[in-house]
């Protein structure tokens, strides 16, 4: 089995690669552009594994992608994306290029060369925002609220069109917010942990009452493995762990874990169009594929706080920008 994982140098992709190589004897190609969010240090443990190959390239680059598909790819798992809502509000162009055009290029190559499965990693954000009641099911209307989620929705529709038109065996997964080791410290949980360790202010948007449904990245990887092997083509699977938390409560919990004062909390201007609440109904995945999340949120968060305490070099290099210098030298010839 030869797997093409895109965006494998990012947070979820790198966790997925480590997970798959620990479990199976697959050949695995990681295609990653190494944007600001891509960090090969996330894969230090497996970088010399003979089953693993890294290719520095862009999913929207047709020539690069087609060359890879000549190597008999069996399964594509497309994680590559621009992934931060706030950045999409500042500059949506790269979100359309990578998340939509990049997905199209991959779908087109997969159609031409043939694959057994094409897993499109989507997000619960395509469903938009919930009020205080209710859950997103796979049948909920698509109603994205940010340029990021709109670009992911467009990619989902395109992927499903390739299933309908060309019978490409596409499966879409829509997961809730992930947390865990190697998450780039611009997202809520790692930003708050690392700022708190450094006694810097913790910027909470608006009143801090927005709700997200949190899933440990390892539970996400287990779900993706199941979907990849047993999921039905043409289907969407929601992935979520029923762990709804208000942002402010997460921030308080992190401060408590670290023994830091709540005076570090700073309420800042709200994100424009800030989705109020996400909550996933993952019944389909649980019933069809027997998936169950294993992490209790409080335990997972505690472990994650410990991970950031024990891996300060990893995130300090990111926060200082030092990790970019290494790649700029390494790939300067391209
Ligand atoms: P991330 O930002 O940590 O990583 C994205 C990776 O994609 C990086 O390694 C980056 O270098 C790479 N990349 C970006 N543009 C590329 C391009 N044009 N070509 C090749 N590589 C490119 O993101 P993440 O949090 O790991 O998210 C991975 C996927 O999961 C995304 O598709 C995201 O929409 C989805 N998702 C994320 C979450 C979450 O909570 N993080 C939740 C649900 C779904
Ligand atoms: P984020 O991690 O960006 O994920 P998403 O917006 O895709 O769900 O943000 C999670 C929540 O935390 C969201 O409601 C916005 C909020 N937030 C803050 O309050 N402060 C911050 O500095 C960040 C990055 C996010």
Short mmCIF file of N, CA and C and ligand atoms in Angstrom, two decimals, residues 83-86 123-125 148 177-178 183 186-192 202-206 208 210-212 214 247 251 268 270-271 274-276 278, ligand 2:
data_model
loop_
_atom_site.label_atom_id
_atom_site.label_comp_id
_atom_site.label_asym_id
_atom_site.label_seq_id
_atom_site.Cartn_x
_atom_site.Cartn_y
_atom_site.Cartn_z
N UNK A 83 -5.10 26.99 7.25
CA UNK A 83 -6.06 26.50 8.24
C UNK A 83 -6.49 27.50 9.33
N UNK A 84 -5.99 28.72 9.29
CA UNK A 84 -6.38 29.64 10.38
C UNK A 84 -7.41 30.67 9.91
N UNK A 85 -8.56 30.69 10.57
CA UNK A 85 -9.65 31.61 10.22
C UNK A 85 -9.17 33.06 10.18
N UNK A 86 -8.42 33.46 11.20
CA UNK A 86 -7.98 34.87 11.27
C UNK A 86 -7.14 35.27 10.06
N UNK A 123 -13.76 19.96 7.58
CA UNK A 123 -13.92 20.51 8.93
C UNK A 123 -15.40 20.73 9.26
N UNK A 124 -15.72 20.73 10.54
CA UNK A 124 -17.11 21.03 10.94
C UNK A 124 -17.49 22.47 10.62
N UNK A 125 -16.48 23.31 10.33
CA UNK A 125 -16.78 24.72 10.09
C UNK A 125 -17.57 24.95 8.80
N UNK A 148 -12.03 31.03 5.24
CA UNK A 148 -11.44 29.70 5.44
C UNK A 148 -12.50 28.61 5.24
N UNK A 177 -12.75 20.80 16.33
CA UNK A 177 -11.43 21.36 16.68
C UNK A 177 -10.53 20.31 17.33
N UNK A 178 -9.31 20.21 16.82
CA UNK A 178 -8.32 19.28 17.36
C UNK A 178 -7.40 19.98 18.34
N UNK A 183 0.79 21.18 17.73
CA UNK A 183 -0.11 22.16 17.11
C UNK A 183 0.57 23.52 17.09
N UNK A 186 -0.47 29.25 17.09
CA UNK A 186 -1.32 30.39 16.71
C UNK A 186 -2.77 30.03 16.97
N UNK A 187 -3.04 28.73 17.20
CA UNK A 187 -4.40 28.26 17.48
C UNK A 187 -4.65 28.39 18.99
N UNK A 188 -5.93 28.41 19.36
CA UNK A 188 -6.29 28.77 20.74
C UNK A 188 -5.45 28.05 21.81
N UNK A 189 -5.50 26.71 21.82
CA UNK A 189 -4.91 26.00 22.97
C UNK A 189 -3.38 26.18 23.05
N UNK A 190 -2.64 25.92 21.97
CA UNK A 190 -1.18 26.10 22.11
C UNK A 190 -0.76 27.56 22.29
N UNK A 191 -1.53 28.50 21.72
CA UNK A 191 -1.19 29.91 21.93
C UNK A 191 -1.33 30.28 23.40
N UNK A 192 -2.43 29.82 24.00
CA UNK A 192 -2.66 30.16 25.41
C UNK A 192 -1.64 29.48 26.31
N UNK A 202 -2.97 36.63 27.54
CA UNK A 202 -3.73 35.61 26.81
C UNK A 202 -4.92 36.29 26.13
N UNK A 203 -4.83 36.51 24.80
CA UNK A 203 -5.86 37.30 24.11
C UNK A 203 -7.15 36.50 23.84
N UNK A 204 -8.19 36.77 24.61
CA UNK A 204 -9.47 36.08 24.42
C UNK A 204 -10.38 36.98 23.59
N UNK A 205 -10.88 36.44 22.48
CA UNK A 205 -11.72 37.24 21.59
C UNK A 205 -13.11 37.47 22.21
N UNK A 206 -13.60 38.71 22.09
CA UNK A 206 -14.97 39.04 22.54
C UNK A 206 -15.14 38.75 24.01
N UNK A 208 -15.41 35.63 25.21
CA UNK A 208 -14.86 34.31 25.56
C UNK A 208 -15.92 33.23 25.67
N UNK A 210 -17.72 31.87 23.19
CA UNK A 210 -17.87 31.01 22.00
C UNK A 210 -17.51 29.58 22.39
N UNK A 211 -18.21 28.64 21.75
CA UNK A 211 -18.05 27.22 22.13
C UNK A 211 -17.44 26.44 20.98
N UNK A 212 -16.44 25.63 21.30
CA UNK A 212 -15.86 24.70 20.32
C UNK A 212 -15.96 23.30 20.91
N UNK A 214 -14.06 19.89 21.26
CA UNK A 214 -12.64 19.53 21.13
C UNK A 214 -12.40 18.03 21.04
N UNK A 247 -14.58 28.98 25.30
CA UNK A 247 -13.16 29.36 25.21
C UNK A 247 -12.60 29.81 26.56
N UNK A 251 -9.25 28.51 28.71
CA UNK A 251 -8.14 29.39 29.08
C UNK A 251 -7.91 29.35 30.60
N UNK A 268 -9.91 40.85 24.07
CA UNK A 268 -9.55 41.70 22.93
C UNK A 268 -10.74 41.77 21.97
N UNK A 270 -13.36 41.29 19.14
CA UNK A 270 -13.84 40.00 18.64
C UNK A 270 -13.42 39.79 17.18
N UNK A 271 -13.32 38.51 16.79
CA UNK A 271 -13.07 38.14 15.39
C UNK A 271 -14.32 38.52 14.58
N UNK A 274 -17.47 36.00 13.95
CA UNK A 274 -17.05 34.89 14.84
C UNK A 274 -18.18 33.87 15.05
N UNK A 275 -17.98 32.63 14.57
CA UNK A 275 -18.98 31.58 14.77
C UNK A 275 -19.17 31.34 16.27
N UNK A 276 -20.45 31.29 16.69
CA UNK A 276 -20.72 31.18 18.13
C UNK A 276 -20.39 29.79 18.68
N UNK A 278 -19.78 25.40 17.70
CA UNK A 278 -19.71 24.20 16.86
C UNK A 278 -19.98 23.00 17.77
P1 LIG B 2 -9.00 28.65 16.63
O1 LIG B 2 -8.02 27.80 17.40
O2 LIG B 2 -8.50 29.70 15.72
O3 LIG B 2 -9.97 27.63 15.88
P2 LIG B 2 -11.36 27.94 15.05
O4 LIG B 2 -11.60 29.38 15.02
O5 LIG B 2 -11.04 27.39 13.70
O6 LIG B 2 -12.40 27.18 15.79
O7 LIG B 2 -9.96 29.34 17.68
C1 LIG B 2 -10.74 28.60 18.59
C2 LIG B 2 -11.61 29.58 19.36
O8 LIG B 2 -10.77 30.40 20.17
C3 LIG B 2 -12.39 30.51 18.48
O9 LIG B 2 -13.67 30.75 19.06
C4 LIG B 2 -11.58 31.80 18.48
C5 LIG B 2 -10.94 31.79 19.85
N1 LIG B 2 -9.61 32.43 19.95
C6 LIG B 2 -9.38 33.41 20.92
O10 LIG B 2 -10.27 33.76 21.72
N2 LIG B 2 -8.13 33.97 20.98
C7 LIG B 2 -7.13 33.63 20.14
O11 LIG B 2 -6.01 34.20 20.21
C8 LIG B 2 -7.38 32.60 19.15
C9 LIG B 2 -6.31 32.17 18.19
C10 LIG B 2 -8.63 32.02 19.11
#
